[in-house]
Amino acid sequence: MVRLAVNPRGLSTTTLGPDKQGKCSLRIKGNKLEAFPRCSESNFSDLRRNNSFAYFDRTRYVSVLDSIHARAILFLRPRRFGKSLTLSMLQHFHGIQHRDQYDELFLDLDIDKDVKGDKITPGEYLILDFNFAEVNRTRDLNKAAEGLAVNIIWSLERFYRVLRKLVLIVDDALSEIKNRGDKKHPLANVKGIYLLADEYDAFSNEYMDPHNSQPWAESDASSLVKDFWATVKGMMRLPYGIQKCFITGISPLSLADNTSGFNIAVNMSFKKEVAGICGLSRADVEGALERICKSKADVERHLDRLTRYANGYHFCRYEKSEPVFNTDTSLEYLQQTPQTPKCRIGS
């Protein structure tokens, strides 16, 4: 059994009555549940295509995010809460390159109700994604700045390879298509670019040590980050440039202090409507235990243990909402529960 540490947040249990709690969102495509992939399994397509993997459906939040009147959203959560998988989910839903895979990936999930009800349409954006956690960070800030530049350029090159396949340059091409009313063109329904940025603060947080001989605020890397976000802001002014941004990270300070050129993001991290995007609900954990335990007594025993050590994370600042369980801790516990089949965890 996985070893658990006492939750330092206060060990709060459910603050909402059973009638106001959500239903279990566990989804299994195959007939047999074999694994609870942990947060290291962050590719939505790989996870959904593996019929033995459990998936806790968060696709209803695709519509929620789409309805928010903000073109740039900042969403903060602790590490190992599933932010990267959330970004991958958005990429596979909104990306035009994944449009033909919609049935395979989303047909049995919550978002399909909104798609069939014409509330939202998949595959309407070209995706530009960055993962700043992949930058090779070093205490030598000159080398760090070079690594950041390489990461940004590599991401842009990947994006432009997609564009070359479609034989288009985004803004000019989409403008031309819209102006001539070419409804048969493959990109006729594309609205522009959706930028997804994972761990935007991973790079800057490395250099916030006040004892550093070359503080982050004075470094070339800091200037590069500021220039990058200022450029993104400029690209959002184009008619068919960057239309939406979803940015994840740990801390809001980096965006405020080190990306001053980008002051248009709305911090939705503590809003009730998105409080449950990351983390597992009590119904999720209980539903999973019911699938793998042999008796109700076993379910209650494991649920009590997880409630004590992994529950109580509350991300809604002023309104009452259901607390969530730590994602990675809960998935590891479920995977190591004796009744669970012995198989690999997603990597």
Short mmCIF file of C-alpha atoms in Angstrom, two decimals, residues 126 163 166-180 182 185 187-188 190 240:
data_model
loop_
_atom_site.label_atom_id
_atom_site.label_comp_id
_atom_site.label_asym_id
_atom_site.label_seq_id
_atom_site.Cartn_x
_atom_site.Cartn_y
_atom_site.Cartn_z
CA LEU A 126 -5.05 25.65 -34.86
CA LEU A 163 0.78 24.98 -41.02
CA LEU A 166 -2.17 22.81 -44.54
CA VAL A 167 -0.26 25.12 -46.93
CA LEU A 168 -1.36 28.24 -45.06
CA ILE A 169 -0.02 31.09 -43.02
CA VAL A 170 -2.65 31.60 -40.34
CA ASP A 171 -3.87 35.16 -40.30
CA ASP A 172 -3.53 36.06 -43.98
CA ALA A 173 -4.88 32.72 -45.16
CA LEU A 174 -7.89 32.70 -42.83
CA SER A 175 -8.68 36.31 -43.72
CA GLU A 176 -8.64 35.45 -47.41
CA ILE A 177 -10.85 32.41 -46.89
CA LYS A 178 -13.39 34.38 -44.87
CA ASN A 179 -13.39 37.35 -47.26
CA ARG A 180 -14.13 35.27 -50.32
CA ASP A 182 -15.08 29.87 -49.35
CA HIS A 185 -12.19 25.17 -47.75
CA LEU A 187 -10.13 25.72 -42.78
CA ALA A 188 -13.37 27.58 -43.45
CA VAL A 190 -11.32 27.69 -38.16
CA TYR A 240 -7.36 35.48 -37.05
#
